[in-house]
Amino acid sequence: MAEHNLAYNTESLQQQDNQHYLHPFSDHKSLREQGARMIVKADGVYIWDSDGNKILDGMAGLWCTNIGYGQKSLANVAFEQMNELPYYNSFFQCAHPPAVELAKEIAELAPPHMNQVFFTGSGSESNDTVLRMVRHYWNLKGKPEKFTIIGRHNGYHGSTVAGASLGGMKPMHQQGGLPIPGIHHIPQPYWFGEGGDLSPEEFGIQAAQELEKAIQDIGEDKVAAFIAEPIQGAGGVVIPPDTYWPEIKKILAKHDILLIVDEVICGFGRTGEWFGSQYFGLEPDFMPIAKGLTSGYIPMGGVIVSDRVAGVFEQEGGEFYHGYTYSGHPVAAAVARENIRLIKEKGLVEYVKNDIGPYLQQAWKTLGDHPLVGETRGLGLLAALEVVQEKEGRVRFDSDLDVGGMCRNTSVSNGLVMRAVGDTLIISPPMIISRDEVDELITKARKTLDLTMESLKQQGLY
Ligand SMILES: *Cc1c(COP(=O)(O)O)cnc(C)c1O
């Protein structure tokens, strides 16, 4: 498979890695034992490792390289911007053209009632910003007791203290002594895992009713906001039943609380709309963004803010004591602008909606006939499948076997990056993926399932 003449010494890189590099979201014991796969090059939808293996990146990095790898114009604008103005901040009544122009362009893409943008360096920082803004808003409104933000179990909103607290990842909470005070979690709309005997439609209503219950229990006068991803990404591409969001909307309409829709994954085209909020018809007060904003070429995030919230900031005045040295970084903003320009020029959002999204979903569905697959689901360029021991009754493998992890490792060895969340396999490929490349992805995913089944049989586990 060695297509490139790459002069990398994998072993030496792994040795240095082991000695000096602490990795995010990794078990360092097993990492040190096994050594990291060194990714050295990328182009289009493919990445190459230091041994010359070419791998189809079914996850677009971490859900972010929407525009695909190897887009030279993003590098060029970064080069030009560094020469013109490599850095300046937006504190103390300053601004610069890249940030101003990017904010305007984002506002044009966002729902009509959202016209202002605060910039950050990542999705986690965006959610820290949201938490600060929500509380600032209610303070300005003279209701500081509206303090509690309601999130969901198994939601993901980043890894900083506020992000991890808003999220509902139990292992993260346990390690970090989280959540911080003033955050409450309700059950998630994950039918396959938690729907029991209910139909997906019934379960969707029930899961949404958990919000109403929580508001009643806590007291509306103490609830500041509800935060949710349109589709839970890191939680396992959990697509809520069709009844869920309409029921949530009804509940929100009855109460004076803010809505935060975390668009870090869904934003910038992944659902076939610019934002997941547009797909589901939501009217957020805050949309945290990152990932697809720059297609991961350079770090940048932001929070798109509704007129009602921004209006209160402007009318009431008083300094908002929050910001980052790199808020609105000119080089990142220039890259984001070029990324958005390219997405528009290539018509990628429409391509996801009308062409490659439906094509991928139809092909992904065919994996449902495999004996190991209990469910397939997907939307736009997001998809998941549930690995099961028995289809009937949604019977899982013993979680200690980590069959999901087996599948993922087999898949990467066979030239396809899929991610495992427990025994859920997920994909989120770059938006430039072609039909031929989707065919390759599906063929490799099926091979992964076949090889995993063989291996389970050999071990007497299936
Ligand atoms: C990835 C992610 C974040 C965190 O973004 P970082 O850039 O990793 O800090 C927040 N929310 C959602 C929905 C995400 O998927």
Coordinates of C-alpha atoms and ligand atoms in Angstrom, one line a residue:
M1 CA 0.0 0.0 0.0
A2 CA 3.0 2.3 0.1
E3 CA 2.1 5.0 -2.3
H4 CA 4.4 7.6 -1.0
N5 CA 8.0 7.6 -0.5
L6 CA 7.9 8.8 3.0
A7 CA 11.1 9.2 5.0
Y8 CA 9.7 8.7 8.4
N9 CA 11.1 6.5 11.1
T10 CA 7.9 5.3 12.9
E11 CA 9.7 3.6 15.7
S12 CA 11.8 6.6 16.6
L13 CA 8.8 8.9 16.4
Q14 CA 6.9 6.5 18.7
Q15 CA 9.7 6.5 21.1
Q16 CA 9.8 10.3 21.3
D17 CA 6.1 10.4 21.6
N18 CA 6.2 8.0 24.5
Q19 CA 8.9 10.0 26.3
H20 CA 7.5 13.5 25.9
Y21 CA 4.0 13.8 24.5
L22 CA 0.9 13.5 26.7
H23 CA -2.2 12.9 24.5
P24 CA -5.7 14.1 24.8
F25 CA -8.4 11.5 25.5
S26 CA -6.0 8.6 25.8
D27 CA -5.1 5.8 28.2
H28 CA -1.4 6.4 28.5
K29 CA -0.6 2.9 29.7
S30 CA -1.9 1.2 26.6
L31 CA -0.8 4.1 24.4
R32 CA 2.8 3.6 25.6
E33 CA 2.6 -0.1 25.2
Q34 CA 1.2 0.0 21.6
G35 CA 2.7 3.2 20.3
A36 CA 0.7 5.8 18.4
R37 CA -0.1 5.7 14.7
M38 CA 1.7 8.6 13.1
I39 CA -0.3 10.5 10.6
V40 CA 2.0 12.4 8.3
K41 CA 0.1 13.6 5.3
A42 CA -3.4 14.1 4.0
D43 CA -5.2 14.9 0.8
G44 CA -8.9 15.0 -0.2
V45 CA -10.6 12.4 2.1
Y46 CA -7.5 10.4 2.7
I47 CA -4.7 10.4 5.4
W48 CA -1.4 8.6 5.2
D49 CA 0.5 7.2 8.2
S50 CA 4.3 7.0 8.6
D51 CA 4.4 3.5 7.2
G52 CA 2.8 4.6 4.0
N53 CA -0.7 3.3 4.6
K54 CA -3.4 5.2 2.9
I55 CA -6.6 5.5 5.0
L56 CA -10.0 6.9 4.1
D57 CA -10.8 9.3 6.9
G58 CA -14.5 8.5 7.6
M59 CA -14.4 10.9 10.6
A60 CA -13.1 14.1 8.8
G61 CA -10.4 14.3 11.5
L62 CA -12.6 15.0 14.6
W63 CA -15.8 15.9 12.7
C64 CA -14.0 19.0 11.4
T65 CA -12.3 18.8 8.0
N66 CA -15.6 19.4 6.2
I67 CA -13.8 20.9 3.2
G68 CA -11.4 18.0 3.0
Y69 CA -7.6 18.0 3.1
G70 CA -5.2 19.7 0.8
Q71 CA -7.1 23.0 0.1
K72 CA -4.3 25.2 -0.9
S73 CA -6.2 28.5 -0.8
L74 CA -6.7 28.2 2.9
A75 CA -2.9 28.0 3.3
N76 CA -2.5 31.0 1.0
V77 CA -4.9 33.3 2.9
A78 CA -3.1 32.4 6.1
F79 CA 0.2 33.3 4.6
E80 CA -1.1 36.6 3.3
Q81 CA -2.8 37.5 6.5
M82 CA 0.3 36.7 8.6
N83 CA 2.3 39.1 6.4
E84 CA -0.4 41.8 6.6
L85 CA -1.4 41.6 10.3
P86 CA -0.4 38.4 12.1
Y87 CA -2.1 39.3 15.3
Y88 CA -4.1 41.9 17.0
N89 CA -6.9 41.7 19.6
S90 CA -10.4 43.0 19.9
F91 CA -10.2 44.1 23.5
F92 CA -10.3 47.8 24.5
Q93 CA -12.3 49.2 21.5
C94 CA -10.2 47.6 18.7
A95 CA -11.1 45.3 15.9
H96 CA -9.7 44.3 12.5
P97 CA -11.2 43.5 9.1
P98 CA -10.9 39.7 9.1
A99 CA -12.9 39.3 12.3
V100 CA -15.5 42.0 11.4
E101 CA -16.0 40.5 7.9
L102 CA -16.2 37.0 9.2
A103 CA -18.8 37.9 11.8
K104 CA -21.0 39.5 9.1
E105 CA -20.7 36.5 6.9
I106 CA -21.6 34.1 9.7
A107 CA -24.6 36.3 10.6
E108 CA -25.8 36.0 7.0
L109 CA -25.8 32.2 7.2
A110 CA -27.4 32.0 10.6
P111 CA -31.1 32.1 11.3
P112 CA -32.5 35.6 10.8
H113 CA -32.9 36.5 14.5
M114 CA -29.1 35.8 15.1
N115 CA -26.8 38.6 14.0
Q116 CA -23.9 38.9 16.4
V117 CA -20.8 36.6 16.9
F118 CA -18.3 36.3 19.8
F119 CA -15.1 34.5 18.8
T120 CA -13.2 31.9 20.7
G121 CA -10.4 29.4 20.0
S122 CA -12.4 26.1 20.2
G123 CA -15.7 24.5 20.9
S124 CA -15.0 24.1 24.6
E125 CA -14.1 27.8 24.9
S126 CA -17.4 28.6 23.1
N127 CA -19.4 26.7 25.7
D128 CA -17.5 28.4 28.5
T129 CA -18.4 31.7 26.8
V130 CA -22.1 30.6 26.6
L131 CA -22.2 29.8 30.3
R132 CA -20.8 33.2 31.1
M133 CA -23.1 35.0 28.7
V134 CA -26.2 33.2 30.0
R135 CA -25.5 34.3 33.5
H136 CA -24.5 37.8 32.5
Y137 CA -27.8 38.1 30.6
W138 CA -30.0 37.1 33.5
N139 CA -28.0 39.4 35.8
L140 CA -28.6 42.3 33.5
K141 CA -32.3 41.4 33.4
G142 CA -32.4 41.6 37.2
K143 CA -33.0 37.9 37.6
P144 CA -29.6 36.5 38.9
E145 CA -31.5 33.6 40.6
K146 CA -32.1 32.3 37.1
F147 CA -28.8 30.4 37.3
T148 CA -29.3 26.7 36.5
I149 CA -28.5 25.4 33.0
I150 CA -30.2 22.1 32.0
G151 CA -28.1 19.7 29.9
R152 CA -28.4 16.1 28.9
H153 CA -26.8 12.8 29.9
N154 CA -24.3 11.8 27.3
G155 CA -24.3 15.2 25.7
Y156 CA -20.9 16.6 24.7
H157 CA -20.0 20.2 25.0
G158 CA -16.2 20.1 25.3
S159 CA -13.5 19.3 27.8
T160 CA -12.9 22.5 29.8
V161 CA -14.4 22.7 33.2
A162 CA -17.6 24.5 32.0
G163 CA -17.8 22.4 28.8
A164 CA -17.4 19.1 30.6
S165 CA -19.9 20.2 33.2
L166 CA -22.6 21.2 30.6
G167 CA -21.9 17.9 28.9
G168 CA -23.2 14.7 30.4
M169 CA -20.3 12.3 30.1
K170 CA -20.2 10.4 33.4
P171 CA -16.5 9.3 33.2
M172 CA -15.5 13.0 32.7
H173 CA -17.6 14.1 35.6
Q174 CA -16.1 11.4 37.9
Q175 CA -12.5 12.3 37.1
G176 CA -13.0 16.0 37.3
G177 CA -15.2 16.4 40.4
L178 CA -17.8 17.8 38.0
P179 CA -20.3 19.2 37.2
I180 CA -19.8 22.6 38.7
P181 CA -22.8 24.0 40.6
G182 CA -25.8 25.2 38.7
I183 CA -26.0 22.5 36.1
H184 CA -28.6 19.8 35.9
H185 CA -28.8 16.8 33.5
I186 CA -31.8 15.1 32.0
P187 CA -32.0 11.8 30.1
Q188 CA -31.1 11.7 26.4
P189 CA -33.3 10.9 23.4
Y190 CA -31.4 7.7 22.6
W191 CA -34.1 5.3 21.5
F192 CA -31.9 2.3 20.6
G193 CA -30.1 2.3 23.9
E194 CA -32.8 3.5 26.3
G195 CA -36.2 3.3 24.5
G196 CA -37.3 0.0 26.0
D197 CA -40.7 -1.1 24.7
L198 CA -41.8 2.3 23.6
S199 CA -41.9 3.1 19.9
P200 CA -39.3 5.7 18.8
E201 CA -42.1 8.3 18.5
E202 CA -43.5 7.6 22.0
F203 CA -40.0 7.6 23.4
G204 CA -39.1 11.0 21.8
I205 CA -42.1 12.6 23.5
Q206 CA -41.1 11.0 26.8
A207 CA -37.5 12.2 26.6
A208 CA -38.6 15.7 25.8
Q209 CA -41.0 15.7 28.7
E210 CA -38.0 15.3 30.9
L211 CA -37.2 18.9 30.2
E212 CA -40.7 20.0 31.4
K213 CA -40.3 17.9 34.5
A214 CA -36.9 19.4 35.3
I215 CA -38.2 22.9 34.9
Q216 CA -41.0 22.1 37.3
D217 CA -38.7 20.5 39.8
I218 CA -36.1 23.2 39.8
G219 CA -38.6 26.1 39.4
E220 CA -38.8 28.2 36.2
D221 CA -37.6 31.2 38.2
K222 CA -34.3 29.4 38.8
V223 CA -33.7 27.9 35.3
A224 CA -31.5 30.0 33.0
A225 CA -31.2 27.8 29.8
F226 CA -31.4 24.5 28.1
I227 CA -28.4 23.2 26.2
A228 CA -28.4 20.5 23.6
E229 CA -26.7 19.3 20.4
P230 CA -29.2 19.0 17.5
I231 CA -27.7 15.5 17.0
Q232 CA -25.4 14.2 19.8
G233 CA -22.1 13.6 18.1
A234 CA -19.6 12.2 20.6
G235 CA -22.4 10.5 22.4
G236 CA -22.7 8.2 19.3
V237 CA -24.5 10.1 16.6
V238 CA -27.8 10.0 18.5
I239 CA -30.5 11.3 16.2
P240 CA -33.6 12.1 18.2
P241 CA -36.9 10.5 17.2
D242 CA -38.9 12.8 14.9
T243 CA -41.2 13.8 17.8
Y244 CA -38.4 15.0 20.1
W245 CA -37.5 18.5 18.8
P246 CA -41.1 19.6 18.1
E247 CA -42.1 18.6 21.7
I248 CA -39.0 20.5 23.1
K249 CA -40.1 23.5 21.1
K250 CA -43.6 23.4 22.7
I251 CA -42.1 23.2 26.1
L252 CA -39.7 26.1 25.5
A253 CA -42.5 28.2 24.2
K254 CA -44.2 28.0 27.6
H255 CA -41.2 29.1 29.6
D256 CA -38.9 32.1 29.8
I257 CA -35.6 30.2 29.4
L258 CA -32.8 30.5 26.9
L259 CA -32.0 27.9 24.3
I260 CA -28.4 26.9 23.5
V261 CA -28.0 24.7 20.4
D262 CA -24.4 23.4 20.3
E263 CA -23.6 23.5 16.6
V264 CA -20.0 22.5 16.9
I265 CA -20.5 19.4 14.8
C266 CA -23.8 20.2 12.9
G267 CA -22.7 23.7 11.9
F268 CA -21.3 24.4 8.5
G269 CA -23.2 21.9 6.4
R270 CA -23.1 18.5 8.0
T271 CA -26.9 18.1 8.0
G272 CA -27.4 19.5 4.6
E273 CA -28.3 22.9 6.0
W274 CA -25.8 25.5 7.2
F275 CA -26.8 24.8 10.8
G276 CA -28.6 21.9 12.5
S277 CA -31.0 24.5 14.0
Q278 CA -32.2 25.2 10.5
Y279 CA -32.7 21.5 9.8
F280 CA -34.8 21.1 12.9
G281 CA -36.5 24.5 12.8
L282 CA -35.1 25.7 16.1
E283 CA -34.8 29.3 17.4
P284 CA -31.7 29.3 19.6
D285 CA -30.4 32.2 21.7
F286 CA -26.9 30.9 21.4
M287 CA -25.2 28.7 18.8
P288 CA -21.7 27.6 19.9
I289 CA -19.6 26.8 16.7
A290 CA -16.1 25.5 16.0
K291 CA -14.8 22.5 14.0
G292 CA -16.4 23.1 10.5
L293 CA -15.9 26.9 10.9
T294 CA -12.3 26.5 9.7
S295 CA -12.5 22.9 8.6
G296 CA -9.9 22.3 11.3
Y297 CA -7.1 24.0 9.3
I298 CA -6.5 26.3 12.2
P299 CA -8.2 26.5 15.6
M300 CA -11.2 28.8 15.9
G301 CA -14.6 28.8 17.5
G302 CA -17.4 31.2 18.3
V303 CA -20.8 31.8 19.7
I304 CA -23.6 33.2 17.5
V305 CA -25.9 35.2 19.6
S306 CA -29.6 36.1 19.2
D307 CA -30.8 39.7 18.9
R308 CA -32.8 39.5 22.2
V309 CA -29.6 38.6 24.1
A310 CA -27.2 40.9 22.3
G311 CA -29.8 43.7 22.6
V312 CA -29.8 43.4 26.3
F313 CA -26.0 43.6 26.4
E314 CA -26.2 46.8 24.3
Q315 CA -29.0 48.4 26.2
E316 CA -27.9 47.7 29.7
G317 CA -24.2 48.3 29.2
G318 CA -21.6 47.4 31.8
E319 CA -18.4 45.5 30.8
F320 CA -18.7 41.8 30.1
Y321 CA -15.6 40.5 31.9
H322 CA -14.8 37.7 29.5
G323 CA -12.6 37.1 26.4
Y324 CA -9.6 35.4 25.1
T325 CA -6.3 36.7 23.8
Y326 CA -7.0 35.0 20.5
S327 CA -10.7 35.9 20.2
G328 CA -11.2 36.7 16.6
H329 CA -7.6 35.9 15.7
P330 CA -7.0 37.6 12.3
V331 CA -5.2 34.6 10.7
A332 CA -7.9 32.1 11.9
A333 CA -10.6 34.5 10.8
A334 CA -9.1 34.8 7.3
V335 CA -8.9 31.0 7.0
A336 CA -12.5 30.7 8.2
R337 CA -13.7 33.2 5.6
E338 CA -11.9 31.3 2.8
N339 CA -13.3 28.0 4.1
I340 CA -16.8 29.4 4.0
R341 CA -16.2 30.9 0.6
L342 CA -15.0 27.5 -0.7
I343 CA -18.0 25.7 0.8
K344 CA -20.3 28.2 -1.0
E345 CA -18.3 28.1 -4.3
K346 CA -18.4 24.3 -4.4
G347 CA -22.1 24.2 -3.3
L348 CA -21.2 21.7 -0.6
V349 CA -24.2 22.3 1.6
E350 CA -26.6 21.6 -1.3
Y351 CA -24.4 18.6 -2.3
V352 CA -24.8 17.2 1.2
K353 CA -28.6 17.8 1.2
N354 CA -29.5 16.7 -2.3
D355 CA -26.7 14.4 -3.6
I356 CA -24.0 12.8 -1.4
G357 CA -26.0 12.8 1.8
P358 CA -28.9 10.8 0.5
Y359 CA -26.4 8.6 -1.5
L360 CA -24.4 7.8 1.7
Q361 CA -27.5 7.2 3.7
Q362 CA -28.9 4.8 1.2
A363 CA -25.6 2.9 1.0
W364 CA -25.2 2.9 4.8
K365 CA -28.6 1.4 5.3
T366 CA -27.6 -1.7 3.4
L367 CA -25.2 -2.6 6.2
G368 CA -28.3 -3.2 8.3
D369 CA -28.6 -6.8 6.9
H370 CA -25.4 -7.8 8.5
P371 CA -25.9 -10.2 11.4
L372 CA -23.9 -8.0 13.8
V373 CA -25.9 -4.8 13.1
G374 CA -28.9 -4.0 15.2
E375 CA -29.7 -0.6 13.7
T376 CA -28.4 1.8 11.2
R377 CA -29.2 5.5 11.3
G378 CA -28.0 8.7 9.7
L379 CA -28.7 12.2 8.5
G380 CA -26.8 14.3 6.1
L381 CA -23.1 13.2 6.4
L382 CA -23.5 11.7 9.9
A383 CA -24.2 8.0 10.4
A384 CA -24.1 5.3 13.0
L385 CA -24.6 1.6 13.4
E386 CA -25.3 -0.4 16.5
V387 CA -23.2 -3.6 16.9
V388 CA -25.3 -6.3 18.6
Q389 CA -25.0 -9.9 19.7
E390 CA -28.6 -10.5 18.7
K391 CA -30.7 -8.3 16.5
E392 CA -34.0 -9.4 18.2
G393 CA -34.4 -7.5 21.4
R394 CA -31.4 -5.3 20.8
V395 CA -29.1 -7.6 22.8
R396 CA -25.6 -6.2 23.3
F397 CA -22.2 -7.9 23.7
D398 CA -20.7 -7.9 27.1
S399 CA -19.2 -4.4 27.3
D400 CA -15.9 -5.9 28.7
L401 CA -15.3 -7.5 25.3
D402 CA -15.2 -4.0 23.7
V403 CA -16.4 -5.3 20.4
G404 CA -16.8 -1.7 19.3
G405 CA -13.1 -1.1 19.8
M406 CA -12.3 -4.4 17.9
C407 CA -14.3 -3.1 15.0
R408 CA -12.6 0.3 15.0
N409 CA -9.1 -1.2 15.1
T410 CA -10.0 -3.7 12.3
S411 CA -11.5 -0.8 10.3
V412 CA -8.4 1.4 10.6
S413 CA -6.1 -1.6 9.7
N414 CA -8.3 -2.1 6.6
G415 CA -7.9 1.5 5.5
L416 CA -11.0 3.2 6.9
V417 CA -11.2 5.5 10.0
M418 CA -14.5 4.8 11.8
R419 CA -15.0 5.7 15.5
A420 CA -16.4 3.5 18.2
V421 CA -18.6 4.9 21.0
G422 CA -19.1 1.8 23.1
D423 CA -20.5 -0.7 20.5
T424 CA -21.8 2.1 18.3
L425 CA -19.7 2.7 15.1
I426 CA -20.0 6.2 13.7
I427 CA -18.8 8.1 10.7
S428 CA -18.8 11.8 9.7
P429 CA -16.8 12.0 6.4
P430 CA -15.6 15.2 4.7
M431 CA -18.3 17.0 2.7
I432 CA -16.2 16.7 -0.5
I433 CA -16.5 12.9 -0.5
S434 CA -17.4 11.5 -3.9
R435 CA -19.8 8.6 -4.7
D436 CA -16.9 6.3 -5.5
E437 CA -15.3 7.2 -2.2
V438 CA -18.6 6.5 -0.4
D439 CA -18.7 3.1 -2.1
E440 CA -15.2 2.4 -0.9
L441 CA -16.3 3.4 2.6
I442 CA -19.2 1.1 2.6
T443 CA -17.2 -1.8 1.2
K444 CA -14.6 -1.3 3.9
A445 CA -17.2 -1.0 6.7
R446 CA -18.8 -4.3 5.6
K447 CA -15.4 -6.0 5.5
T448 CA -14.8 -4.7 9.0
L449 CA -18.0 -6.3 10.2
D450 CA -17.2 -9.6 8.5
L451 CA -13.7 -9.7 9.9
T452 CA -15.0 -8.8 13.4
M453 CA -17.6 -11.6 13.2
E454 CA -15.0 -14.1 12.1
S455 CA -12.7 -13.1 14.9
L456 CA -15.5 -13.4 17.5
K457 CA -16.4 -16.8 16.2
Q458 CA -12.7 -17.9 16.4
Q459 CA -12.7 -16.8 20.0
G460 CA -15.9 -18.7 20.7
L461 CA -17.7 -15.4 21.5
Y462 CA -20.3 -15.6 18.8
Ligands
LIG1 C1 -16.0 18.8 19.8 C2 -17.2 19.4 20.4 C3 -17.0 20.4 21.4 C4 -15.7 20.9 21.9 O1 -14.9 21.5 20.9 P1 -13.3 21.6 21.1 O2 -12.9 22.4 19.9 O3 -12.8 20.2 21.1 O4 -13.1 22.2 22.4 C5 -18.2 21.1 21.9 N1 -19.4 20.7 21.5 C6 -19.6 19.7 20.6 C7 -21.0 19.3 20.2 C8 -18.5 19.0 20.0 O5 -18.7 18.0 19.2

